mmCIF file of C-alpha atoms and ligand atoms in Angstrom:
data_model
loop_
_atom_site.group_PDB
_atom_site.id
_atom_site.type_symbol
_atom_site.label_atom_id
_atom_site.label_comp_id
_atom_site.label_asym_id
_atom_site.label_seq_id
_atom_site.Cartn_x
_atom_site.Cartn_y
_atom_site.Cartn_z
ATOM 1 C CA MET A 1 60.282 128.985 82.978
ATOM 2 C CA LEU A 2 61.349 125.385 83.355
ATOM 3 C CA ARG A 3 64.049 125.795 80.725
ATOM 4 C CA GLY A 4 65.293 128.950 82.471
ATOM 5 C CA SER A 5 65.659 127.311 85.832
ATOM 6 C CA GLN A 6 67.437 124.289 84.323
ATOM 7 C CA THR A 7 69.945 126.648 82.738
ATOM 8 C CA LEU A 8 70.502 128.295 86.088
ATOM 9 C CA VAL A 9 71.054 124.949 87.779
ATOM 10 C CA ARG A 10 73.492 123.923 85.066
ATOM 11 C CA ARG A 11 75.369 127.222 85.334
ATOM 12 C CA GLY A 12 75.518 126.775 89.081
ATOM 13 C CA LEU A 13 77.087 123.340 88.599
ATOM 14 C CA GLN A 14 79.590 124.673 86.103
ATOM 15 C CA HIS A 15 80.604 127.389 88.524
ATOM 16 C CA SER A 16 81.010 125.034 91.400
ATOM 17 C CA SER A 17 83.097 122.619 89.291
ATOM 18 C CA ALA A 18 85.334 125.433 88.019
ATOM 19 C CA GLY A 19 85.561 126.828 91.544
ATOM 20 C CA ARG A 20 86.535 123.455 92.901
ATOM 21 C CA TRP A 21 89.207 123.056 90.230
ATOM 22 C CA SER A 22 90.688 126.481 91.074
ATOM 23 C CA ALA A 23 90.831 125.544 94.749
ATOM 24 C CA LEU A 24 92.327 122.146 93.973
ATOM 25 C CA VAL A 25 95.232 123.557 91.938
ATOM 26 C CA ALA A 26 95.568 126.988 93.593
ATOM 27 C CA GLY A 27 98.966 128.553 92.957
ATOM 28 C CA GLY A 28 99.785 126.109 90.143
ATOM 29 C CA ALA A 29 100.032 126.268 86.344
ATOM 30 C CA ALA A 30 96.927 124.039 86.167
ATOM 31 C CA ALA A 31 94.817 127.163 86.655
ATOM 32 C CA ARG A 32 95.457 127.674 82.911
ATOM 33 C CA VAL A 33 94.277 124.296 81.585
ATOM 34 C CA SER A 34 91.330 125.892 79.772
ATOM 35 C CA ASP A 35 93.434 128.677 78.259
ATOM 36 C CA ALA A 36 93.833 127.948 74.502
ATOM 37 C CA SER A 37 97.345 129.429 74.236
ATOM 38 C CA PHE A 38 98.554 127.320 77.181
ATOM 39 C CA VAL A 39 97.084 124.155 75.642
ATOM 40 C CA GLU A 40 98.749 125.024 72.318
ATOM 41 C CA GLU A 41 102.154 125.496 73.997
ATOM 42 C CA CYS A 42 101.826 122.130 75.746
ATOM 43 C CA ARG A 43 100.673 120.429 72.531
ATOM 44 C CA ALA A 44 103.710 121.796 70.660
ATOM 45 C CA GLN A 45 105.989 120.459 73.405
ATOM 46 C CA TYR A 46 104.300 117.042 73.257
ATOM 47 C CA LEU A 47 104.649 116.850 69.471
ATOM 48 C CA ALA A 48 108.305 117.885 69.566
ATOM 49 C CA ASN A 49 109.399 115.541 72.403
ATOM 50 C CA GLY A 50 106.844 112.774 72.719
ATOM 51 C CA TRP A 51 106.303 114.035 76.285
ATOM 52 C CA CYS A 52 105.013 117.159 77.952
ATOM 53 C CA HIS A 53 106.395 118.530 81.233
ATOM 54 C CA ILE A 54 104.581 121.251 83.145
ATOM 55 C CA PRO A 55 106.508 122.443 86.211
ATOM 56 C CA ASN A 56 104.468 123.503 89.291
ATOM 57 C CA PHE A 57 101.258 122.094 87.842
ATOM 58 C CA ILE A 58 99.636 122.075 91.277
ATOM 59 C CA GLY A 59 100.403 124.573 94.034
ATOM 60 C CA LYS A 60 102.995 123.934 96.736
ATOM 61 C CA GLU A 61 100.452 123.349 99.515
ATOM 62 C CA ARG A 62 98.454 120.751 97.564
ATOM 63 C CA CYS A 63 101.706 119.064 96.574
ATOM 64 C CA ALA A 64 102.828 118.869 100.216
ATOM 65 C CA GLU A 65 99.405 117.501 101.234
ATOM 66 C CA LEU A 66 99.571 114.736 98.593
ATOM 67 C CA ARG A 67 103.184 113.952 99.418
ATOM 68 C CA ASN A 68 102.355 113.585 103.111
ATOM 69 C CA GLU A 69 99.388 111.347 102.325
ATOM 70 C CA ALA A 70 101.502 109.210 99.962
ATOM 71 C CA ASP A 71 104.419 109.015 102.395
ATOM 72 C CA ALA A 72 102.205 107.691 105.203
ATOM 73 C CA LEU A 73 100.303 105.228 102.981
ATOM 74 C CA LEU A 74 103.496 103.908 101.371
ATOM 75 C CA GLU A 75 104.845 103.059 104.851
ATOM 76 C CA SER A 76 101.579 101.372 105.892
ATOM 77 C CA ASP A 77 99.950 97.997 105.259
ATOM 78 C CA ALA A 78 98.115 99.579 102.308
ATOM 79 C CA ALA A 79 101.339 99.451 100.272
ATOM 80 C CA PHE A 80 102.302 96.569 97.992
ATOM 81 C CA ALA A 81 106.048 96.061 97.553
ATOM 82 C CA SER A 82 106.884 94.408 94.246
ATOM 83 C CA THR A 83 110.197 92.805 93.338
ATOM 84 C CA ASP A 84 109.717 91.309 89.973
ATOM 85 C CA ASP A 85 111.139 90.211 86.673
ATOM 86 C CA HIS A 86 109.087 91.272 83.670
ATOM 87 C CA THR A 87 109.417 91.544 79.908
ATOM 88 C CA VAL A 88 109.418 94.998 78.308
ATOM 89 C CA TYR A 89 106.071 94.090 76.730
ATOM 90 C CA GLN A 90 104.546 93.228 80.129
ATOM 91 C CA GLN A 91 103.459 89.876 78.759
ATOM 92 C CA GLU A 92 104.423 86.282 79.502
ATOM 93 C CA ARG A 93 107.519 84.994 77.690
ATOM 94 C CA ASP A 94 107.227 83.165 74.375
ATOM 95 C CA GLU A 95 108.866 79.773 74.946
ATOM 96 C CA ARG A 96 109.506 79.327 71.198
ATOM 97 C CA LEU A 97 112.015 82.191 71.209
ATOM 98 C CA PRO A 98 115.452 82.237 72.881
ATOM 99 C CA LEU A 99 115.775 83.662 76.391
ATOM 100 C CA ASP A 100 117.876 86.591 75.206
ATOM 101 C CA HIS A 101 115.353 87.589 72.520
ATOM 102 C CA PRO A 102 113.817 91.052 73.265
ATOM 103 C CA ARG A 103 110.452 89.314 73.554
ATOM 104 C CA ASN A 104 111.811 87.284 76.484
ATOM 105 C CA ARG A 105 114.545 89.350 78.097
ATOM 106 C CA LEU A 106 113.718 89.916 81.745
ATOM 107 C CA MET A 107 113.904 93.354 83.326
ATOM 108 C CA LYS A 108 114.190 93.762 87.105
ATOM 109 C CA SER A 109 111.994 96.221 88.971
ATOM 110 C CA THR A 110 111.379 96.932 92.640
ATOM 111 C CA LYS A 111 109.046 99.566 94.044
ATOM 112 C CA ARG A 112 106.063 100.142 96.298
ATOM 113 C CA ILE A 113 102.578 101.021 95.218
ATOM 114 C CA VAL A 114 99.404 102.222 96.933
ATOM 115 C CA ASP A 115 96.625 101.492 94.485
ATOM 116 C CA TYR A 116 93.344 103.355 93.974
ATOM 117 C CA GLU A 117 91.365 101.105 96.269
ATOM 118 C CA HIS A 118 93.675 102.185 99.109
ATOM 119 C CA VAL A 119 93.522 105.901 98.297
ATOM 120 C CA PRO A 120 91.110 107.450 100.847
ATOM 121 C CA GLN A 121 87.675 108.518 99.514
ATOM 122 C CA GLU A 122 88.272 112.120 100.614
ATOM 123 C CA SER A 123 91.770 112.335 99.078
ATOM 124 C CA SER A 124 92.526 115.258 96.744
ATOM 125 C CA LEU A 125 94.164 112.673 94.470
ATOM 126 C CA ARG A 126 90.722 111.222 93.686
ATOM 127 C CA GLU A 127 89.367 114.697 92.952
ATOM 128 C CA LEU A 128 92.282 115.575 90.714
ATOM 129 C CA TYR A 129 92.033 112.291 88.829
ATOM 130 C CA SER A 130 88.326 112.564 88.103
ATOM 131 C CA ALA A 131 88.287 116.324 87.377
ATOM 132 C CA PRO A 132 86.916 116.892 83.832
ATOM 133 C CA GLU A 133 89.302 119.873 83.551
ATOM 134 C CA LEU A 134 92.364 117.619 83.774
ATOM 135 C CA ARG A 135 91.007 114.948 81.457
ATOM 136 C CA SER A 136 90.018 117.473 78.756
ATOM 137 C CA PHE A 137 93.418 119.112 79.014
ATOM 138 C CA VAL A 138 95.389 115.862 78.605
ATOM 139 C CA GLN A 139 93.075 114.853 75.754
ATOM 140 C CA ALA A 140 93.724 118.131 73.917
ATOM 141 C CA VAL A 141 97.500 117.936 74.408
ATOM 142 C CA VAL A 142 97.891 114.325 73.277
ATOM 143 C CA GLY A 143 95.352 114.903 70.477
ATOM 144 C CA VAL A 144 92.952 111.968 70.818
ATOM 145 C CA PRO A 145 89.213 112.131 70.054
ATOM 146 C CA GLU A 146 88.200 110.712 73.446
ATOM 147 C CA LEU A 147 89.839 110.121 76.792
ATOM 148 C CA HIS A 148 88.310 108.102 79.627
ATOM 149 C CA LEU A 149 88.952 107.228 83.236
ATOM 150 C CA SER A 150 90.249 103.713 83.819
ATOM 151 C CA ALA A 151 87.596 101.165 84.786
ATOM 152 C CA CYS A 152 90.186 99.312 86.880
ATOM 153 C CA PRO A 153 89.620 99.769 90.631
ATOM 154 C CA TYR A 154 93.387 99.551 91.205
ATOM 155 C CA ASN A 155 95.311 101.365 88.453
ATOM 156 C CA ALA A 156 93.006 104.421 88.090
ATOM 157 C CA ALA A 157 95.273 106.565 90.254
ATOM 158 C CA MET A 158 98.010 105.392 92.566
ATOM 159 C CA TYR A 159 101.036 106.399 94.561
ATOM 160 C CA ASN A 160 104.462 104.983 93.696
ATOM 161 C CA GLY A 161 107.339 104.919 96.164
ATOM 162 C CA TYR A 162 110.902 104.109 95.123
ATOM 163 C CA TYR A 163 113.178 103.543 98.093
ATOM 164 C CA ASP A 164 116.933 102.804 98.160
ATOM 165 C CA SER A 165 118.017 101.003 94.967
ATOM 166 C CA ASP A 166 114.401 100.647 93.786
ATOM 167 C CA GLY A 167 113.672 101.333 90.115
ATOM 168 C CA LEU A 168 111.322 100.444 87.294
ATOM 169 C CA ASP A 169 113.186 98.875 84.414
ATOM 170 C CA TRP A 170 112.494 99.318 80.674
ATOM 171 C CA HIS A 171 108.918 98.665 79.620
ATOM 172 C CA PHE A 172 105.987 99.714 77.491
ATOM 173 C CA ASP A 173 102.894 100.691 79.469
ATOM 174 C CA SER A 174 99.884 98.479 79.015
ATOM 175 C CA SER A 175 97.493 101.366 79.654
ATOM 176 C CA GLU A 176 97.242 104.261 77.206
ATOM 177 C CA PHE A 177 98.326 107.367 79.173
ATOM 178 C CA GLY A 178 99.967 107.288 82.594
ATOM 179 C CA VAL A 179 100.035 110.895 83.763
ATOM 180 C CA ASN A 180 102.799 111.393 86.300
ATOM 181 C CA LEU A 181 102.535 113.911 89.140
ATOM 182 C CA VAL A 182 105.917 114.254 90.837
ATOM 183 C CA LEU A 183 105.677 114.595 94.626
ATOM 184 C CA GLN A 184 109.251 114.082 95.859
ATOM 185 C CA ASN A 185 112.680 113.557 94.294
ATOM 186 C CA PRO A 186 115.171 111.142 95.859
ATOM 187 C CA THR A 187 118.619 112.323 96.897
ATOM 188 C CA ASP A 188 120.111 110.856 93.738
ATOM 189 C CA GLY A 189 119.132 108.573 90.827
ATOM 190 C CA GLY A 190 115.467 107.788 90.143
ATOM 191 C CA LYS A 191 115.701 109.532 86.759
ATOM 192 C CA PHE A 192 112.968 109.199 84.181
ATOM 193 C CA GLU A 193 114.489 107.895 80.920
ATOM 194 C CA TYR A 194 112.516 107.815 77.727
ATOM 195 C CA HIS A 195 112.885 106.609 74.137
ATOM 196 C CA SER A 196 110.258 108.255 71.967
ATOM 197 C CA LEU A 197 107.953 106.055 69.854
ATOM 198 C CA THR A 198 110.061 102.885 69.931
ATOM 199 C CA ARG A 199 107.169 100.876 68.491
ATOM 200 C CA SER A 200 104.085 101.624 66.418
ATOM 201 C CA GLU A 201 100.465 100.516 66.516
ATOM 202 C CA GLU A 202 101.198 98.686 63.228
ATOM 203 C CA ASP A 203 104.056 96.674 64.724
ATOM 204 C CA LEU A 204 103.652 96.276 68.472
ATOM 205 C CA TRP A 205 106.677 93.949 68.636
ATOM 206 C CA SER A 206 109.129 96.193 66.706
ATOM 207 C CA TYR A 207 111.902 93.768 67.680
ATOM 208 C CA ASP A 208 114.732 95.581 65.854
ATOM 209 C CA ALA A 209 114.018 98.889 67.543
ATOM 210 C CA VAL A 210 113.580 97.286 70.983
ATOM 211 C CA THR A 211 116.818 95.282 70.572
ATOM 212 C CA LYS A 212 118.668 98.490 69.714
ATOM 213 C CA VAL A 213 117.364 100.497 72.694
ATOM 214 C CA LEU A 214 118.128 97.666 75.141
ATOM 215 C CA ALA A 215 121.629 97.167 73.684
ATOM 216 C CA GLU A 216 122.275 100.897 73.999
ATOM 217 C CA ALA A 217 120.993 100.829 77.569
ATOM 218 C CA ASP A 218 123.426 97.983 78.390
ATOM 219 C CA ALA A 219 126.309 99.881 76.795
ATOM 220 C CA SER A 220 125.373 103.166 78.474
ATOM 221 C CA ALA A 221 126.066 101.533 81.847
ATOM 222 C CA GLU A 222 129.699 101.603 80.593
ATOM 223 C CA GLY A 223 129.350 105.243 79.539
ATOM 224 C CA ALA A 224 128.333 104.856 75.849
ATOM 225 C CA ALA A 225 125.855 107.260 74.243
ATOM 226 C CA THR A 226 122.205 106.263 73.951
ATOM 227 C CA SER A 227 119.219 107.479 71.949
ATOM 228 C CA ALA A 228 117.069 107.377 75.098
ATOM 229 C CA GLU A 229 116.897 110.723 76.856
ATOM 230 C CA THR A 230 116.648 111.681 80.506
ATOM 231 C CA VAL A 231 113.746 114.037 81.158
ATOM 232 C CA GLU A 232 115.456 116.729 83.221
ATOM 233 C CA GLY A 233 114.061 119.220 85.687
ATOM 234 C CA LEU A 234 111.268 117.095 87.180
ATOM 235 C CA ALA A 235 110.503 118.506 90.620
ATOM 236 C CA PRO A 236 107.719 118.258 93.219
ATOM 237 C CA GLY A 237 104.520 119.572 91.591
ATOM 238 C CA SER A 238 105.655 118.695 88.027
ATOM 239 C CA LEU A 239 103.133 117.012 85.759
ATOM 240 C CA VAL A 240 104.636 114.906 82.979
ATOM 241 C CA PHE A 241 102.859 112.728 80.466
ATOM 242 C CA PHE A 242 103.971 110.779 77.460
ATOM 243 C CA ALA A 243 103.058 108.078 74.949
ATOM 244 C CA GLY A 244 104.179 105.277 77.286
ATOM 245 C CA ARG A 245 102.325 102.543 75.440
ATOM 246 C CA LEU A 246 104.530 103.031 72.368
ATOM 247 C CA SER A 247 107.719 104.400 73.958
ATOM 248 C CA LEU A 248 110.205 102.418 76.032
ATOM 249 C CA HIS A 249 110.875 104.134 79.356
ATOM 250 C CA ARG A 250 112.278 103.407 82.780
ATOM 251 C CA VAL A 251 112.984 104.866 86.211
ATOM 252 C CA SER A 252 116.705 104.428 86.923
ATOM 253 C CA PRO A 253 117.651 103.010 90.360
ATOM 254 C CA VAL A 254 117.275 105.381 93.307
ATOM 255 C CA LEU A 255 120.626 106.089 94.937
ATOM 256 C CA ASN A 256 120.500 107.286 98.497
ATOM 257 C CA PRO A 257 123.917 107.267 100.104
ATOM 258 C CA ASP A 258 123.231 106.217 103.699
ATOM 259 C CA VAL A 259 125.223 109.073 105.055
ATOM 260 C CA ARG A 260 122.647 111.587 103.800
ATOM 261 C CA GLY A 261 119.635 109.617 104.969
ATOM 262 C CA SER A 262 116.938 108.040 102.893
ATOM 263 C CA THR A 263 114.568 110.095 100.735
ATOM 264 C CA PRO A 264 112.269 108.004 98.547
ATOM 265 C CA ARG A 265 111.143 109.064 95.087
ATOM 266 C CA ILE A 266 107.376 109.578 95.409
ATOM 267 C CA ASN A 267 104.866 110.247 92.652
ATOM 268 C CA ALA A 268 101.248 109.708 91.689
ATOM 269 C CA ILE A 269 100.242 108.100 88.402
ATOM 270 C CA LEU A 270 96.822 108.900 86.916
ATOM 271 C CA THR A 271 95.664 106.428 84.267
ATOM 272 C CA TYR A 272 93.567 107.536 81.292
ATOM 273 C CA GLU A 273 92.394 105.353 78.416
ATOM 274 C CA LYS A 274 91.365 105.974 74.790
ATOM 275 C CA SER A 275 88.276 103.801 75.145
ATOM 276 C CA GLU A 276 85.707 103.377 77.866
ATOM 277 C CA GLY A 277 85.712 100.401 80.248
ATOM 278 C CA GLN A 278 89.446 99.595 79.947
ATOM 279 C CA LEU A 279 90.891 97.299 82.592
ATOM 280 C CA ALA A 280 94.480 96.459 83.568
ATOM 281 C CA SER A 281 96.085 93.295 82.193
ATOM 282 C CA PRO A 282 96.328 90.236 84.490
ATOM 283 C CA TYR A 283 100.139 90.293 84.030
ATOM 284 C CA THR A 284 100.493 93.889 85.255
ATOM 285 C CA LEU A 285 98.021 93.353 88.081
ATOM 286 C CA SER A 286 99.818 90.363 89.503
ATOM 287 C CA LYS A 287 103.371 91.730 89.062
ATOM 288 C CA PHE A 288 102.955 95.334 90.203
ATOM 289 C CA PHE A 289 99.730 95.486 92.225
ATOM 290 C CA GLY A 290 99.577 92.089 93.903
ATOM 291 C CA ARG A 291 95.987 91.940 92.660
ATOM 292 C CA SER A 292 93.961 89.435 90.662
ATOM 293 C CA SER A 293 91.795 89.791 87.551
ATOM 294 C CA GLU A 294 88.892 88.329 89.533
ATOM 295 C CA GLY A 295 89.163 91.157 92.077
ATOM 296 C CA GLN A 296 89.367 93.670 89.263
ATOM 297 C CA GLN A 297 86.215 92.315 87.601
ATOM 298 C CA ALA A 298 84.336 92.269 90.894
ATOM 299 C CA HIS A 299 85.165 95.914 91.676
ATOM 300 C CA ALA A 300 85.318 97.423 88.148
ATOM 301 C CA GLN A 301 84.076 101.021 88.185
HETATM 302 O O1 LIG B 1 107.347 106.606 88.138
HETATM 303 C C1 LIG B 1 107.538 107.072 87.012
HETATM 304 O O2 LIG B 1 108.126 108.132 86.816
HETATM 305 C C2 LIG B 1 107.050 106.341 85.817
HETATM 306 C C3 LIG B 1 106.262 105.150 86.203
HETATM 307 C C4 LIG B 1 105.910 104.294 85.043
HETATM 308 O O3 LIG B 1 106.514 104.283 84.022
HETATM 309 C C5 LIG B 1 104.778 103.388 85.220
HETATM 310 O O4 LIG B 1 104.181 103.367 86.326
HETATM 311 O O5 LIG B 1 104.437 102.673 84.267
HETATM 312 FE FE1 LIG B 2 105.483 103.149 82.583
#
């Protein structure tokens, strides 16, 4: 009797979670995240490219709702505008090496961020981020034994806004998987450029490979070919994720000719980690979030 009623309660919970997921992503490809053939297709794409792009992952209405929320927050006091120099490794420079060494070369990035602490409690972004359906799906596609929510109160999920001439220069992510939900494209520029598996877990410096990608990037400004690729076709509602911890990537500067008015590039980033309790690095927190490690510790989730 007791066992029977517990089963019923559990089934009821499962139904309500699945029902909530369907409502959250209504009209989008995400309705298929538990479908084995869909997961297989996405896994094949991830293995072939190093990234996986799913157009129209969430429905148009949900996308518009998130875009409107992000747009308002990014223009409010909740936003942190960063203008910073950083190394591709997102670590302090090594004074023993020359300034033009890849370890020390400084990249320039400017953008706005609304971090998780400023995302309203009732926001659909919070629901999407913590949905077990999404986490299991990403885990299956990237092929890791476990995937966890970030313990950082700031980088768990956030909105990014790139306004005129903003961009995020070449870097490796310090968190494991930054899942990118595209909410608005700018008029021009703001492309996502990606070099697959530039470094390995065995050699996290991989200086030769990093030197080569950065030299190619410099030369490509003059029109030369590069082994980095631009991920094409990203549009509002697209979900794209990639091995950003091992692959150099950047967002090219947003170009908004004044005459056509200003349309920022807006997206949400959802952070997942391979192990439980992961926090953001002090370097990343201070450069991109305007936050301290002490604050992170005090509010860790
Ligand atoms: O905004 C994007 O498309 C990518 C952002 C990114 O690489 C990051 O936040 O680390
Ligand atoms: Fe990144």
